[in-house]
Structure formats: C-alpha cells, structure tokens
Tab-separated table of C-alpha atoms in Angstrom:
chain	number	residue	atom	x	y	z
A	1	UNK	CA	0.000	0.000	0.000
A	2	UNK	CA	2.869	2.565	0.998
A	3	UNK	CA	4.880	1.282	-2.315
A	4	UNK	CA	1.767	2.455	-4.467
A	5	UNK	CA	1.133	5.665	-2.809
A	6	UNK	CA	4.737	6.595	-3.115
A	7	UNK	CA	4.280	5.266	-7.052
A	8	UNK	CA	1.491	7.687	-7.329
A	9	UNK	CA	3.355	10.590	-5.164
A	10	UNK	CA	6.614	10.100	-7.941
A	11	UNK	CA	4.499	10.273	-10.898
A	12	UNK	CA	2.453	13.293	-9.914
A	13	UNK	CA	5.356	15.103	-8.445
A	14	UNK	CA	6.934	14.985	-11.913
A	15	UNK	CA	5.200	18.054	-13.036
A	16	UNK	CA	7.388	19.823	-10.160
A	17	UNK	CA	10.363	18.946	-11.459
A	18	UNK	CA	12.984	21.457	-12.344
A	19	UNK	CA	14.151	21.079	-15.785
A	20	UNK	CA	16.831	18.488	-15.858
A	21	UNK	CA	20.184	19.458	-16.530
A	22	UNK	CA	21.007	16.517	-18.357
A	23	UNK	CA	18.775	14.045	-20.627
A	24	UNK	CA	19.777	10.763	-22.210
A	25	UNK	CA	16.768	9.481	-24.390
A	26	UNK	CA	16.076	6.061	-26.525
A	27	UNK	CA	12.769	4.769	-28.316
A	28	UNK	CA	9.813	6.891	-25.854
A	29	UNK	CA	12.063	6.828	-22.417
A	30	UNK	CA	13.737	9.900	-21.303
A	31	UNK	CA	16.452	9.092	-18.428
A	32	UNK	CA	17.136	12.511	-16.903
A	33	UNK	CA	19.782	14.105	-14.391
A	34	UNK	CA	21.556	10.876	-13.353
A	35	UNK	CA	23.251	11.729	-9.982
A	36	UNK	CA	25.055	10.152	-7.350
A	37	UNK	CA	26.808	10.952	-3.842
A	38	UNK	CA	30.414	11.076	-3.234
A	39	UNK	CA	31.520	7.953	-0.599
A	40	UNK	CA	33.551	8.572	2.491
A	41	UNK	CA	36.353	6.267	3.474
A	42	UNK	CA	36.311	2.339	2.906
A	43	UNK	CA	32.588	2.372	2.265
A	44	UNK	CA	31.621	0.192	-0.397
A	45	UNK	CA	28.246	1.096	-1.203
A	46	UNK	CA	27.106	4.082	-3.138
A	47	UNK	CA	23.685	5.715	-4.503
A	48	UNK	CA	22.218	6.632	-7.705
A	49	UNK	CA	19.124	8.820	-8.727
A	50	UNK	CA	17.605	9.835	-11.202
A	51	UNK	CA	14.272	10.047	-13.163
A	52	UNK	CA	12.938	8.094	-15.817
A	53	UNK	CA	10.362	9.208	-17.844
A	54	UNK	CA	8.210	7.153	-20.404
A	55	UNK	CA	6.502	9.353	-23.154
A	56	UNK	CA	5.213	6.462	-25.088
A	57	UNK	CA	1.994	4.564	-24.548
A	58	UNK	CA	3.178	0.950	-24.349
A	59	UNK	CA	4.764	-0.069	-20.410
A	60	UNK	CA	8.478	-0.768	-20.334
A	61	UNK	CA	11.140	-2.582	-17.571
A	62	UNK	CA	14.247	-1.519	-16.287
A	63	UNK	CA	15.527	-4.884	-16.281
A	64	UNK	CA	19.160	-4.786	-14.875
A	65	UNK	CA	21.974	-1.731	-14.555
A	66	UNK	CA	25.435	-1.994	-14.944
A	67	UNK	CA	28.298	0.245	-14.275
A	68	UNK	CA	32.246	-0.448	-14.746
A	69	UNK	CA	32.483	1.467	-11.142
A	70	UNK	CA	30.726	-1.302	-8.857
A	71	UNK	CA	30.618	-5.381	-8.927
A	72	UNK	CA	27.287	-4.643	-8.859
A	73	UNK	CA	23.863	-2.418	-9.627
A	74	UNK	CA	20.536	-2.802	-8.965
A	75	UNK	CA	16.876	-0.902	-7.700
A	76	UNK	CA	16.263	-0.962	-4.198
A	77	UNK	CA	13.654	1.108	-1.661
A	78	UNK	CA	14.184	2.680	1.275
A	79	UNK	CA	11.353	1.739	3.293
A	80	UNK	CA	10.268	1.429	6.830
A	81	UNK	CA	9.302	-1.919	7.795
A	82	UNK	CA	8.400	-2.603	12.449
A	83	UNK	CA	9.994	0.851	12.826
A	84	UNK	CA	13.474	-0.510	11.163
A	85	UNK	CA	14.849	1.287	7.569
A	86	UNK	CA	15.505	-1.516	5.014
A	87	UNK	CA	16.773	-1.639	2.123
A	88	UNK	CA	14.846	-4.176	-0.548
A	89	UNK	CA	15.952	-5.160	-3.971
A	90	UNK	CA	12.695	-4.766	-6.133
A	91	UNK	CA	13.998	-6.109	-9.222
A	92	UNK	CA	12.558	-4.926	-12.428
A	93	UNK	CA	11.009	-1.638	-12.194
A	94	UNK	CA	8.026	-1.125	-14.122
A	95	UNK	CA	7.556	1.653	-16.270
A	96	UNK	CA	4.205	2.940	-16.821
A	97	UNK	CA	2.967	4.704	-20.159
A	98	UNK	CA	2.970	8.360	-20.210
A	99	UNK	CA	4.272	8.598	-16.389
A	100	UNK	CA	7.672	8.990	-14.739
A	101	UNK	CA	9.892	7.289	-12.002
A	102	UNK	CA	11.759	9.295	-9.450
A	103	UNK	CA	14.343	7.686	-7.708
A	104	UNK	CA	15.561	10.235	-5.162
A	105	UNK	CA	17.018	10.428	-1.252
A	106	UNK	CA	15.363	8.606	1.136
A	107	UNK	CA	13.347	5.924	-1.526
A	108	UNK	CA	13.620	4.615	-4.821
A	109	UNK	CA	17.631	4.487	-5.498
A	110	UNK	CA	20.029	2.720	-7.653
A	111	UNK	CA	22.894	0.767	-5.049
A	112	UNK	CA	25.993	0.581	-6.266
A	113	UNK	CA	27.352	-2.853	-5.148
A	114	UNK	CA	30.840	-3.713	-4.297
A	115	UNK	CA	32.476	-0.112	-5.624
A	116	UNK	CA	35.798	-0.690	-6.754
A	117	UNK	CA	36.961	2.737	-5.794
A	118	UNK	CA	35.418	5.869	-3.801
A	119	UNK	CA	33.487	7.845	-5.644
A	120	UNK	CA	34.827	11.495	-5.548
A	121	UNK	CA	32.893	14.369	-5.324
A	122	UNK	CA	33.009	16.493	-8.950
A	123	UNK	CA	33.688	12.965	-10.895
A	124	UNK	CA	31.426	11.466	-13.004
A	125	UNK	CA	31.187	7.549	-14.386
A	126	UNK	CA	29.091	5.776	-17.080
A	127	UNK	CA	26.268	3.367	-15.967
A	128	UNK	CA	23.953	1.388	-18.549
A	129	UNK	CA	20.444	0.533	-17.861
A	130	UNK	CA	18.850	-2.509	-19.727
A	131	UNK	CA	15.459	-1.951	-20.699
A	132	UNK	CA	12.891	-5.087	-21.585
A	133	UNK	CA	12.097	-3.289	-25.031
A	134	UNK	CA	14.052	0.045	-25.198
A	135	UNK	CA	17.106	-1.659	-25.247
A	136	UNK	CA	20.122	-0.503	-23.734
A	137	UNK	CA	21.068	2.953	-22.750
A	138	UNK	CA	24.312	4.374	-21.105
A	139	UNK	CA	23.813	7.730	-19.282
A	140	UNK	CA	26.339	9.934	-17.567
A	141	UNK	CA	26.003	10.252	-13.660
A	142	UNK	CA	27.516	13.302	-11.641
A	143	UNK	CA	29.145	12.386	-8.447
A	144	UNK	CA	27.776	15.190	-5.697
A	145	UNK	CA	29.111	15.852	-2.208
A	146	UNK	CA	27.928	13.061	0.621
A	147	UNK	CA	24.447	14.003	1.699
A	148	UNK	CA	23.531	15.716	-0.800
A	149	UNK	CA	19.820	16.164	-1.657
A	150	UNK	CA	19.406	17.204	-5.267
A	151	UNK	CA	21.894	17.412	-8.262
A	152	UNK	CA	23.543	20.931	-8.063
A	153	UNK	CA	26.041	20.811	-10.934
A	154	UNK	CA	25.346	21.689	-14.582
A	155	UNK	CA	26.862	19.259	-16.173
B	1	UNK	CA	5.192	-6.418	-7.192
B	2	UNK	CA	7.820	-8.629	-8.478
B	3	UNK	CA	9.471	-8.303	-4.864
B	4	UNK	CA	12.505	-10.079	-3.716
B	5	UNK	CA	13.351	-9.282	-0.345
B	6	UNK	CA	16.744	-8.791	1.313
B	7	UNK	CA	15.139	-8.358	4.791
B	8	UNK	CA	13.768	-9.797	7.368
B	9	UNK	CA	14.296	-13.361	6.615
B	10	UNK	CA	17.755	-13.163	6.119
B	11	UNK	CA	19.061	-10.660	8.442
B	12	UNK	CA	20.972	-11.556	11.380
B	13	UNK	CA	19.618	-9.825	14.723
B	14	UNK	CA	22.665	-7.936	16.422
B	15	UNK	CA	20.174	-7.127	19.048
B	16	UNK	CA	17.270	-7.302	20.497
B	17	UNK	CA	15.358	-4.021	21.955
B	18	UNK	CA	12.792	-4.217	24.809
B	19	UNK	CA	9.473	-4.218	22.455
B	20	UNK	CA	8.429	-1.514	25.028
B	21	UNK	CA	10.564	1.165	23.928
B	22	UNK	CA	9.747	0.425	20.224
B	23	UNK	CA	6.138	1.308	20.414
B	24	UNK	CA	7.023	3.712	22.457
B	25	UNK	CA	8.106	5.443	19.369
B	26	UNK	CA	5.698	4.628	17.561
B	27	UNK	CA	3.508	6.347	19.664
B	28	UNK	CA	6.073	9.348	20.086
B	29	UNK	CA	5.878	9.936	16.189
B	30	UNK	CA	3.486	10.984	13.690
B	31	UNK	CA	3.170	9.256	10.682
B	32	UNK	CA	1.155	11.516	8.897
B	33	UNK	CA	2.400	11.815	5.061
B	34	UNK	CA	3.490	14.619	3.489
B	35	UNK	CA	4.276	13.394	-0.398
B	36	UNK	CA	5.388	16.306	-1.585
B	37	UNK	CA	8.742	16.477	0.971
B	38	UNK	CA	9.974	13.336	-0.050
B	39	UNK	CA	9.286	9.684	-0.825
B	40	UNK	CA	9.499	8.885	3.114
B	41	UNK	CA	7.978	11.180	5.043
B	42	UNK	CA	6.426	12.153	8.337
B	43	UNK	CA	6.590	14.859	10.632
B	44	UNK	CA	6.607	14.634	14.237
B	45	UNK	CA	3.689	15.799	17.016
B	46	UNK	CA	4.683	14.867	20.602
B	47	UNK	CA	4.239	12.788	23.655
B	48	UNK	CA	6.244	12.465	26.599
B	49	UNK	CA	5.356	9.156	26.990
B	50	UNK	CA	8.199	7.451	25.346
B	51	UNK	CA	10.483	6.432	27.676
B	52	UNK	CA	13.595	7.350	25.244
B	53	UNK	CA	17.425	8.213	26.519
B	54	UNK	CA	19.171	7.814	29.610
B	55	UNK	CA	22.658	6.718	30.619
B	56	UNK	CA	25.209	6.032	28.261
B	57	UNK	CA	28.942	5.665	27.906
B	58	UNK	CA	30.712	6.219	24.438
B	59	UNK	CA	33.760	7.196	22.636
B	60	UNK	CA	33.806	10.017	20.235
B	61	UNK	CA	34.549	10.989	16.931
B	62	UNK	CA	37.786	12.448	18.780
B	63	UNK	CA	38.481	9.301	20.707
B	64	UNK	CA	37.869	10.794	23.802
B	65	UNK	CA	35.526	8.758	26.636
B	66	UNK	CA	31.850	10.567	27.235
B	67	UNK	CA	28.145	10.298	28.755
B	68	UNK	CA	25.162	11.285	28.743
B	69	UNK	CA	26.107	13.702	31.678
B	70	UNK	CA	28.482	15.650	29.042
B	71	UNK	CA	25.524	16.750	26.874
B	72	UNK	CA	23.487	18.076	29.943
B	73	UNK	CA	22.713	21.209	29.815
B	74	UNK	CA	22.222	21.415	26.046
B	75	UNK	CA	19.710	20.231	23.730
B	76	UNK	CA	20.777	17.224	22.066
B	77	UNK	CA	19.752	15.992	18.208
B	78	UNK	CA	20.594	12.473	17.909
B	79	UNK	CA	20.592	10.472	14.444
B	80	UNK	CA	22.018	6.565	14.251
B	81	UNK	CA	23.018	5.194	11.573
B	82	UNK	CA	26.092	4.260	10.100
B	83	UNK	CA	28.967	5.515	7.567
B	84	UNK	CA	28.566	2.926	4.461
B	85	UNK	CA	25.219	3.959	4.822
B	86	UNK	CA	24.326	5.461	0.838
B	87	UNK	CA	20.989	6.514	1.112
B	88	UNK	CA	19.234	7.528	4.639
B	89	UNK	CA	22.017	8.137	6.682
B	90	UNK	CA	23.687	11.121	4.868
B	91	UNK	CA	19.799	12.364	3.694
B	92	UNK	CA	19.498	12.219	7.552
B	93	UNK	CA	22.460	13.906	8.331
B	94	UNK	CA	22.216	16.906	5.732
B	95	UNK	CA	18.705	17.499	7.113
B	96	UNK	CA	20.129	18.030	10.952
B	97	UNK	CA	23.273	20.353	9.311
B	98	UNK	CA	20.087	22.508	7.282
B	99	UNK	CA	17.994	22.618	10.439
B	100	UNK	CA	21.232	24.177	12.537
B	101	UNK	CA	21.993	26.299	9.599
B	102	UNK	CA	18.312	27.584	9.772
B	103	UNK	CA	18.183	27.375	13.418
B	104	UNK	CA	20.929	30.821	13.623
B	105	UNK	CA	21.554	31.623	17.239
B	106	UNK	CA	19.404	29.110	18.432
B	107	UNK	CA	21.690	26.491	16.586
B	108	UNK	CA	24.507	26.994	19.841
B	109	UNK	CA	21.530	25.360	22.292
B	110	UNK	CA	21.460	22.362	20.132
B	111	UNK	CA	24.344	19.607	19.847
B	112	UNK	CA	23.882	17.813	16.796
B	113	UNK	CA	25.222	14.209	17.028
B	114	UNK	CA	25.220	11.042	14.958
B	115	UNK	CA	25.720	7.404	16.816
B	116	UNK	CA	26.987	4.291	14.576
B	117	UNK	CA	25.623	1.255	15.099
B	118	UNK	CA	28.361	-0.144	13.477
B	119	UNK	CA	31.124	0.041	15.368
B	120	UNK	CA	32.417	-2.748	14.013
B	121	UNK	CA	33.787	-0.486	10.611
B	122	UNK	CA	32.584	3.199	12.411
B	123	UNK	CA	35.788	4.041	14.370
B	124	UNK	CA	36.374	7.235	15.721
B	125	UNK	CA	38.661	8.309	12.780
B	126	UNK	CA	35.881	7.092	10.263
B	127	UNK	CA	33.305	9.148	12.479
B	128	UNK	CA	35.817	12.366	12.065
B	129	UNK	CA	36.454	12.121	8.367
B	130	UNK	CA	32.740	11.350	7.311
B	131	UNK	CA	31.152	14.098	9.706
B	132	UNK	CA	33.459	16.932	8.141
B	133	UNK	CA	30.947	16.272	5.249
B	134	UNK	CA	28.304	17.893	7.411
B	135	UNK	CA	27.317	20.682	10.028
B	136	UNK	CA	31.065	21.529	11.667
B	137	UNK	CA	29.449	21.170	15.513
B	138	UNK	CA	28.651	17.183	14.640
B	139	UNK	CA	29.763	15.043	17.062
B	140	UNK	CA	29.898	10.898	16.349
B	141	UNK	CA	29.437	8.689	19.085
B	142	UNK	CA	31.169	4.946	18.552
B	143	UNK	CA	31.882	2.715	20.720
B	144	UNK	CA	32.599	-1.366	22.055
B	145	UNK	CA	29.848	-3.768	20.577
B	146	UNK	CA	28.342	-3.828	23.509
B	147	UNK	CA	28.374	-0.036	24.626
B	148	UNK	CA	26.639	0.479	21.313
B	149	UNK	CA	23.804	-2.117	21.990
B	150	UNK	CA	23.454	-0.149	25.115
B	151	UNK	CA	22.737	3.380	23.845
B	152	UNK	CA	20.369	1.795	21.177
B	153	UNK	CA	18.876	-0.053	23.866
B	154	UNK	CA	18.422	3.349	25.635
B	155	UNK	CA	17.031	5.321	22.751
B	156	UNK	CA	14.926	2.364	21.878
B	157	UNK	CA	16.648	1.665	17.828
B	158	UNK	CA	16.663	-1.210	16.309
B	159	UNK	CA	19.887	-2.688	14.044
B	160	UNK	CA	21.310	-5.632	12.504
B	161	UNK	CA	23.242	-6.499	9.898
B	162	UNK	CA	22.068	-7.530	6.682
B	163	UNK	CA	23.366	-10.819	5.217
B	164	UNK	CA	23.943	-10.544	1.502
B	165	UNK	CA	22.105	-13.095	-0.702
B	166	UNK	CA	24.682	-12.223	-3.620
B	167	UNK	CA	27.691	-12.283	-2.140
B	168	UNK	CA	27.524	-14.205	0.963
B	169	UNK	CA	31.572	-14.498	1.226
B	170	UNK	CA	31.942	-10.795	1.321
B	171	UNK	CA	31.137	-9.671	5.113
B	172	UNK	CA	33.093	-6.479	5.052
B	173	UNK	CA	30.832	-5.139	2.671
B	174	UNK	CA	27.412	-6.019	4.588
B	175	UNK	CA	24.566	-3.501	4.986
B	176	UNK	CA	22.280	-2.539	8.093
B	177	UNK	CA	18.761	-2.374	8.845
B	178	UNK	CA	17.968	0.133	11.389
B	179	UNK	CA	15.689	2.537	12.717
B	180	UNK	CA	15.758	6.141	11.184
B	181	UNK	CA	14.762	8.067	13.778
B	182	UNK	CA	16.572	11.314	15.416
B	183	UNK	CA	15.524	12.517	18.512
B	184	UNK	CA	15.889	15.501	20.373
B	185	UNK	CA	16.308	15.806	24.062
B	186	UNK	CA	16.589	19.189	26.620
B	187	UNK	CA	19.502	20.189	28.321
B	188	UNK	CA	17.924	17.453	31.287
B	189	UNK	CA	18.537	14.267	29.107
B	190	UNK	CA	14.924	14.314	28.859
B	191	UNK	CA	13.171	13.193	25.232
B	192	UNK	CA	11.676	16.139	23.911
B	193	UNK	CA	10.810	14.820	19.738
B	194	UNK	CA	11.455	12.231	17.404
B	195	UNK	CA	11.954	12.979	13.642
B	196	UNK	CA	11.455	10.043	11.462
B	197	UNK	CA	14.015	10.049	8.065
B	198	UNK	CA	12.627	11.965	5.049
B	199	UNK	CA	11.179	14.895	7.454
B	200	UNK	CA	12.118	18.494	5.486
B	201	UNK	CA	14.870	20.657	7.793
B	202	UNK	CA	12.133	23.335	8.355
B	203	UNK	CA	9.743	21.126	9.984
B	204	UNK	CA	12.332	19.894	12.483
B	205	UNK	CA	13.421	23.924	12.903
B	206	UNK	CA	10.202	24.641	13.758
B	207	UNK	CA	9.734	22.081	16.249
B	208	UNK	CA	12.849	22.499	17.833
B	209	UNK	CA	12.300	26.351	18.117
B	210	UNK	CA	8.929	25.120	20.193
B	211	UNK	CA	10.656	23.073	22.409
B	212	UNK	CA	13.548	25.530	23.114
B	213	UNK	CA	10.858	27.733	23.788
B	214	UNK	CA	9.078	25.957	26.541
C-alpha cells in the first residue's frame, strides 16, 4: 500500500520537477539528471538517482543496470518496515505509459554494489540501464558531495 | 510487485530491543504523510510518553571517553546510523546540518550528534572524516559492541546487519537495517521529539524552536 502511494506521489510530483540538466533518451524513455553521492572512506556502497520518464503509450522494464564502477547495480527502496529502515531489492522496475519514475534520497535508489573505488565528489562515471524493449542505454552520472539532496552541478 | 526481499528473513539480529521502547516510538511519532517532501515522510507531534534516553557511555569521533552527563545542559539531536550507509544516513544527516543552519543563534543550544551502530567499521577516525561532510558542531558517538547495543537499547533503535544473498563471502561489505529516527532531548537528558528520516529541515526547525521555547 505505501509502495503504491509513493508510485502515485513520484508520478504526480513529476510536473514539479525542475528542468533536468542533463537528458539521455532512446525509443519513448527519457532518463534525466543521473546523480550520485560522493563515498567517504572504505565504504563500499554508493547511490544513484535519477528520473525516468516514459513518453510512449506501451509499459516498459528496467531490467538490470550496470556500471564499470561497482561489482554490482541494482533498484532498491528505502522503506520502513516494524519501525526498522531496510533496504529491498525490487527487481525490475516497471515503467508505466505516459508517467515517470523518481528515484531520489530517502526511496527509490540505484545501489551501487561492491564499488571498486570511492566515488569522488566532482567525478562522473558511465552506468547502462537494460530496458525489456528500449534496449540498452548508457547515461552519464555526476558524483555530488555526501548528503547531498538534489543534483547541483550543470553538467 | 515482483518483490525479492533482502530483509527480514535473512538478516541476522545484532540485538534485540525491549518491544516496550519500540512502540514507544511509535507512539512518540506521527506518521502523517506529506508526499510532496519526499518519498518517506512524516513529521513529528509529541508525547512524553516514550520512555527514550538515559545513561550512556561512548567514545567520540575524537576518541575521547563521554556520557550522557556531558551533553546536559544542552539540547541534544541524535541520528544513528552508520557511515557505508548510501541513502538515509547522509539524507538524515544533511537534514540536521540545514535545520542548525536555519536554526541561527538558536543552533549553539542544540548539539547535533550522529551514533553508529556499526562500530564494528565506524571508528572514531571514520566518524571524524565522514562528519566533516556535514554541520562543523557534529559530534559521532562509537563505541565497544556492547556499549553500542546499550545506547540503542536506551534510545529504543533497532539494528542488525544484513546478510547478503549475492555475495555471501563478502562480510566487510554487509549492509544494516535500522531505525531512522533522530531525537531531540533538553539540556535534562529528557526526550523532547522524534523525527522520522525523510522529514524536510524546516519542519524539524520549527519544532525544535517550540521546544527551546518551553
């Protein structure tokens, strides 16, 4: 029930979205302002958001994500489940016709898996997102400071 | 949905928090939704009835040996969480440095502080180096294994360590499950609100200006 309300809350909030800064597009999906956080220390986990967008009026999948910076990628949700945070693995994400996905702080994200190296604030890396019909699609992600709550950069 | 969960079944409890405490907080907090804030959200309304904070003993981000009497006398806003935490943790974090930016003045009543509950990687010099990404008056709390069960124990959180199902063999690089809840308390040690993660910085200003005020 929370997962569809917060569905519902990402695709109407899409309207109130500032323009994106960057935009990588294939067949109807637009994949806008990837972003991620820089990592402190050893830490080998790190974050991804961004928004997809699909303008056509046939449903798509994000099927899988990879990236040459981590072992591995892949959607999870922040959620609170008997007053604990967790951290799921959805799987595919389901892209709806003529709506949009946020993945942002504190819910939908991308984890980065098993990072090879810290990510460093003002850096930027290549990740490609395999989607069921789309195909494949490699979009540029700026690395913000740690905490950060919104892409700041132009890029 | 097409779920497959790394949680519950497959975590490993670290410990186990008197069930009391826990609703306690539940009670404490408002879960009223506010969607347009942020994909997790809630703000906070009241109650003294939690029975959260008390004695603790801890190391911090400095290396030095504290309590809970060191932090009388000042409010104190309390996150835990841990440093290889991507997503909450620093969201958390950045919201208490924007609330003592916006809090001016009042910000020199208020010690911001976060507490790992992983003090297994979270060492003091971790603490330092992570919390120079945030407000400059952020203290870190670590600790033994045990002195950290204790102050969650206290505060009534909830942690333990997630087992991954992909790559069983790699422990260093596990995850936590814990609550996401930061609480302020008066210059007594007394619990004064809980936040819960995904709360906007002014709603926590405001609050905090109320309870400074009484």
């Amino acid at each position: 029930m929370r997962f569809l309300s917060l569905a519902l809350v990402a695709m109407l909030s899409l309207a109130a979205h500032p323009a994106a800064a960057s935009e990588f597009k294939i067949g109807s999906l637009t994949v806008e302002t990837p972003w991620s956080r820089a990592t402190p220390g050893k830490a080998r986990s790190g974050v991804v958001y961004l928004t997809i967008s699909n303008q056509g009026n046939a449903p798509d999948k994000l099927m899988s994500i990879s990236t040459s910076v981590a072992k591995r990628a892949e959607i999870h949700r922040s959620q609170m489940k008997d007053g604990m945070m967790t951290m799921d693995s959805i799987g595919a994400l389901t892209l709806r016709p003529s709506s949009s996905v946020l993945l942002r702080p504190g819910g939908l994200h991308v984890m980065l898996m098993g990072l090879l190296a810290p990510l460093k604030r003002g850096g930027s890396f290549d990740m490609t997102l395999k989607f069921e019909k789309a195909g494949s699609l490699t979009v540029k992600v700026a690395i913000e400071k740690i905490g950060a709550s919104a892409p700041t950069r132009p890029h | 949905m097409s779920g497959r969960k790394v949680g519950i079944g497959i975590t490993i409890s670290v410990v186990a928090v008197a069930a009391l405490i826990g609703a306690g907080i539940r009670y404490a907090v408002d879960f009223q939704q506010k969607p347009a804030q942020s994909g997790i959200s809630g703000t906070v309304k009241s109650s003294g009835i939690a029975r959260i904070g008390g004695a603790f003993s801890m190391a911090d981000h400095k290396g030095r040996q504290v309590t809970d009497r060191d932090f009388l006398g000042k409010f104190m806003l309390i996150s835990f969480g841990y440093t290889y935490c991507p997503d909450i943790c620093p969201t958390e974090l950045q919201t208490m440095s924007e609330a003592l930016d916006a809090l001016g003045e009042q910000a020199d009543k208020v010690q911001p502080v976060f507490a790992t509950i992983d003090p297994e990687r979270d060492t003091a010099a971790v603490l330092a180096d992570y919390l120079s990404n945030f407000h400059p008056r952020f203290m870190g709390l670590t600790g033994t294994a045990t002195q950290v069960a204790d102050i969650a124990r206290t505060f009534g959180v909830y942690y333990s360590k997630v087992k991954s199902q992909n790559a069983p063999g790699q422990d260093k690089d596990y995850l936590m499950n814990h609550s996401a809840y930061m609480f302020l308390m008066d210059g007594n040690g007394k619990f004064r609100a809980a936040f819960r993660a995904g709360i906007a910085h002014d709603g926590m200003v405001r609050r905090i200006r109320d309870e400074l005020a009484k």
